Short mmCIF file of C-alpha atoms in Angstrom, two decimals:
data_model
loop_
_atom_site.label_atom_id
_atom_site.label_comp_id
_atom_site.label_asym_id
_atom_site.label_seq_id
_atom_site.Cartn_x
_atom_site.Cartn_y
_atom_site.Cartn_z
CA UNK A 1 66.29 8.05 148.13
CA UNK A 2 64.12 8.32 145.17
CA UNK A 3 64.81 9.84 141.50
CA UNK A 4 62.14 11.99 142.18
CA UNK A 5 63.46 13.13 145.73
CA UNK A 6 67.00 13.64 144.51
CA UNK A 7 66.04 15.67 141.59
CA UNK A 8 63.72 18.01 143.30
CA UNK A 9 66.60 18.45 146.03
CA UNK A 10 68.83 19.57 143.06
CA UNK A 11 66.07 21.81 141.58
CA UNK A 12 65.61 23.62 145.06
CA UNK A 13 69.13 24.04 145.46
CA UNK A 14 69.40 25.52 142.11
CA UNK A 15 66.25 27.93 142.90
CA UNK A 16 67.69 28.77 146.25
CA UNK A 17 71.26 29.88 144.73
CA UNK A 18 69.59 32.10 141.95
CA UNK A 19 67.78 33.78 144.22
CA UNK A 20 70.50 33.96 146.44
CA UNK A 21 72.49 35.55 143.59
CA UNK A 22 69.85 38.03 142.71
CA UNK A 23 69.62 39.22 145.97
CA UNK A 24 71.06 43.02 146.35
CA UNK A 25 73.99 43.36 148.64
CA UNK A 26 75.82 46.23 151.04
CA UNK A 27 78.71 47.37 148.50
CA UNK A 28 80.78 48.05 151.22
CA UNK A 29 80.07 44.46 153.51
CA UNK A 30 78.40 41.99 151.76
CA UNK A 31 75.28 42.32 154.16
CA UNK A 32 71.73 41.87 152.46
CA UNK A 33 69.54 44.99 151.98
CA UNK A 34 65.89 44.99 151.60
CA UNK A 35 64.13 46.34 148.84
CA UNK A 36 64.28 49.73 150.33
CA UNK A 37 67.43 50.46 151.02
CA UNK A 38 70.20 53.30 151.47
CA UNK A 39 72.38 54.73 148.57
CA UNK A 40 75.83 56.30 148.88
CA UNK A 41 76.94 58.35 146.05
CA UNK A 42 80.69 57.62 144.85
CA UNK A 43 82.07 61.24 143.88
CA UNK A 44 85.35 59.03 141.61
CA UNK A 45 83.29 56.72 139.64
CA UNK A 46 79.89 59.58 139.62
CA UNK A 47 77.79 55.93 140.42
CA UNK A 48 75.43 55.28 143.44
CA UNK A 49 76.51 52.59 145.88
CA UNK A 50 73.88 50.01 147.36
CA UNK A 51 74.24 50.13 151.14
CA UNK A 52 72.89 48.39 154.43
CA UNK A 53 71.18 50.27 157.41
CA UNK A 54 74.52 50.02 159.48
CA UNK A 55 77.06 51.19 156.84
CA UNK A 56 74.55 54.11 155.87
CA UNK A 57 74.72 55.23 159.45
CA UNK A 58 78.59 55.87 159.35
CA UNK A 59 78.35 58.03 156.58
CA UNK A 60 75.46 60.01 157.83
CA UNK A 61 77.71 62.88 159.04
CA UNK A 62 78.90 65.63 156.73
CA UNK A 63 82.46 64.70 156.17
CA UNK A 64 82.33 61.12 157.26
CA UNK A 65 83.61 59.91 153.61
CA UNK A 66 86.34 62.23 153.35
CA UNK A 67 84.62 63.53 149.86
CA UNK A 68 84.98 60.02 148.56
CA UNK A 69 81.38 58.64 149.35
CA UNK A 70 78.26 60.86 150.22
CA UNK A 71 75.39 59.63 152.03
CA UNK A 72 71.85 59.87 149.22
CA UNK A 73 68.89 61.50 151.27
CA UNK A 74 65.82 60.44 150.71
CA UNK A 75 64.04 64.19 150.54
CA UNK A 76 61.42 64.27 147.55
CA UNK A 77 59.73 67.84 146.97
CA UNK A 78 57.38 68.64 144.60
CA UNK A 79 57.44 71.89 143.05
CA UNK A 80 55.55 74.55 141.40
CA UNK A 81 56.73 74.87 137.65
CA UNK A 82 60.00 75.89 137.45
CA UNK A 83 61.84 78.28 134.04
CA UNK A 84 64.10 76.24 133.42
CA UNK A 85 64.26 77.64 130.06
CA UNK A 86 66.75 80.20 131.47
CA UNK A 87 69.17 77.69 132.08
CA UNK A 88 69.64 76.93 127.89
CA UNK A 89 68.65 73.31 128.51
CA UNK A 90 66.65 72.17 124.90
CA UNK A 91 65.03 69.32 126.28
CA UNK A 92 61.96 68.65 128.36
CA UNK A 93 63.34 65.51 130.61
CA UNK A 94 66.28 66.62 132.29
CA UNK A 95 67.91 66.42 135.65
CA UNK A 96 70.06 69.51 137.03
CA UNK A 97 72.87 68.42 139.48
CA UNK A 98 74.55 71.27 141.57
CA UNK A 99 78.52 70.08 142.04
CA UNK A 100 80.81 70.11 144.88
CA UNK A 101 83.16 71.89 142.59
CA UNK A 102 80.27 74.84 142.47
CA UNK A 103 79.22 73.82 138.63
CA UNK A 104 75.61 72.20 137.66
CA UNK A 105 75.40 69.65 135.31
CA UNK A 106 71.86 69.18 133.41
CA UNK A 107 71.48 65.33 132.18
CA UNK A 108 68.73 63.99 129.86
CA UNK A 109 67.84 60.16 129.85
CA UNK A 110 68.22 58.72 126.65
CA UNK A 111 68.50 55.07 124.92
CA UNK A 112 72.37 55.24 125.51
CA UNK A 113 72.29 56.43 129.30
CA UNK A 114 72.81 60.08 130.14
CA UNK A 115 73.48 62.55 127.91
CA UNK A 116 75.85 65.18 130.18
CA UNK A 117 76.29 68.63 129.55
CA UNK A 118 77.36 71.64 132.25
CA UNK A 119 74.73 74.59 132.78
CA UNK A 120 76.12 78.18 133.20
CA UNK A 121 76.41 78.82 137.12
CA UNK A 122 75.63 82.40 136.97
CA UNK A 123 72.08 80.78 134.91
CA UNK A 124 71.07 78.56 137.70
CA UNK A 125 72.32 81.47 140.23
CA UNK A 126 69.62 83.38 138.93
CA UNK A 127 66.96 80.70 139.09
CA UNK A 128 68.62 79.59 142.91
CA UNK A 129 67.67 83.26 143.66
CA UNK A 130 63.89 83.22 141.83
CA UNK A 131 63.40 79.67 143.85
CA UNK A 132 65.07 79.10 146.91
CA UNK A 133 64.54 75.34 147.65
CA UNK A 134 66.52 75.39 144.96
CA UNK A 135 69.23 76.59 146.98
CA UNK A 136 68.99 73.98 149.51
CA UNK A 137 69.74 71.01 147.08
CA UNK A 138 72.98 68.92 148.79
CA UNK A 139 75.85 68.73 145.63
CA UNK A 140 76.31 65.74 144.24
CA UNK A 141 73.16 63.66 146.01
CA UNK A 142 69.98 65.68 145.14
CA UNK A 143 68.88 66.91 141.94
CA UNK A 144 65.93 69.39 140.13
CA UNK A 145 63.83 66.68 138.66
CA UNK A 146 61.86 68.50 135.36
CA UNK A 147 59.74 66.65 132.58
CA UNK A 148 57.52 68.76 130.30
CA UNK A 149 57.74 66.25 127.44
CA UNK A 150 54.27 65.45 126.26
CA UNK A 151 51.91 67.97 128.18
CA UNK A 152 53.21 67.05 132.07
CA UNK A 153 55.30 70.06 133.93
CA UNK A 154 56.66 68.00 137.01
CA UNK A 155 59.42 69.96 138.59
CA UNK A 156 60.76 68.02 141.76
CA UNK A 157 63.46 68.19 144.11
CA UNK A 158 64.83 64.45 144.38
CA UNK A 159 67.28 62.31 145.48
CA UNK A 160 70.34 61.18 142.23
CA UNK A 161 69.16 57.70 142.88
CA UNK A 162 65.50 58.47 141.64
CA UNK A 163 67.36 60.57 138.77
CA UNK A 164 69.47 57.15 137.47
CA UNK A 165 66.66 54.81 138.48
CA UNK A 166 64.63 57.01 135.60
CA UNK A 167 67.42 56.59 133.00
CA UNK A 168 67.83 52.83 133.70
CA UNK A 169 64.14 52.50 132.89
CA UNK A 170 63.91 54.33 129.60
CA UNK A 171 67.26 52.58 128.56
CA UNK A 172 65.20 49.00 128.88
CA UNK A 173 61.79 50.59 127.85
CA UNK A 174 62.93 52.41 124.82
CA UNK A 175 62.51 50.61 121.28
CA UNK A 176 63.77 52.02 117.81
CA UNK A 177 64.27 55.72 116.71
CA UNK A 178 61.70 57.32 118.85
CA UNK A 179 61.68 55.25 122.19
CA UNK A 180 58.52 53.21 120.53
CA UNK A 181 55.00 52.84 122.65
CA UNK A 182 56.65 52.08 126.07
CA UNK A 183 59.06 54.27 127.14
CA UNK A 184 56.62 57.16 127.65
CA UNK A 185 53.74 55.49 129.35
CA UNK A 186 56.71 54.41 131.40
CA UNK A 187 58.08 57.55 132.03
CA UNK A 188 54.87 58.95 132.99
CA UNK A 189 54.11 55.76 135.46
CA UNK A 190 57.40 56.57 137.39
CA UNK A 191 56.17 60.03 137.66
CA UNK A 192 53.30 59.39 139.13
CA UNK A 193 54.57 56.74 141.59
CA UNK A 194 56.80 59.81 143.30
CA UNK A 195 55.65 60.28 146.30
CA UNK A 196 56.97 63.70 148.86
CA UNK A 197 59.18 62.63 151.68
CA UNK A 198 61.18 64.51 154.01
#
């Protein structure tokens, strides 16, 4: 065998095992999953799972994770605009949660991750009541999507995954004291890349 055959062996191996390593897996079995996959949400940690197609189906059920794991749908809405100004929330990129527990939690991306803070329940009753899709978002997994920072007013009924995958990105987009010439355009490119699903 030559030098030259040996070495490229090596090289492919290497290749092969990085990619092999970057490669998302089920959380729960090991199994590959595609680049559109399933989420479960895990209500201890407050963190979305990566799942496969099979394990997604046994928690598809209401109740099939005992309250421990909770099945992410995939349901994007837009909306009209939306006051959320009622709900005391001074910031203009913001996620609203409803909880199991009855409480909603409003969280704004930042450099740092999410910034976490409850919303008054008898607030968001009152905006439930004004706009009833509202009503119909599933605790824990879906959330009221809103970002009026620098002249958009996208309101949006989305899955939690689409909520963190928009605070991962301005946590690796942002640079210095005022998120720098990236994060925005970035922002507003993930915006428009929602698309509605059912």
């Amino acid at each position: 065998m030559s030098v030259d055959g040996a070495l490229a062996r090596v090289i492919r191996s290497a290749a092969d095992r990085a990619e092999r390593a970057e490669a998302e897996v089920c959380e729960l079995c090991a199994a590959p999953v595609g680049t559109e996959h399933a989420h479960l949400y895990e209500t201890g940690a407050a963190e979305v799972r990566c799942v496969c197609r099979l394990c997604s189906v046994l928690f598809a059920a209401d109740g099939a994770g005992e309250g421990r794991y909770r099945l992410v749908p995939r349901r994007r809405l837009r909306l009209p605009p939306v006051d959320t100004a009622v709900l005391g929330v001074p910031v203009g990129l913001v996620f609203f949660v409803p909880r199991s527990d009855g409480t909603v939690t409003a969280q704004g991306p930042s450099p740092a991750g999410a910034m976490r803070w409850e919303v008054d329940t008898a607030a968001w009753r009152r905006l439930a009541a004004g706009v009833p899709l509202l009503a119909s978002l599933a605790p824990d997994v879906e959330a009221l999507l809103v970002n009026t920072v620098r002249g958009l007013d996208e309101h949006w009924i989305v899955p939690v995954d689409d909520c963190f995958r928009m605070t991962a990105l301005i946590r690796r987009e942002w640079r210095g004291l005022s998120g720098g010439g990236r994060v925005w355009p970035a922002v507003e490119q993930f915006f428009k890349e929602l698309t509605e699903r059912s």
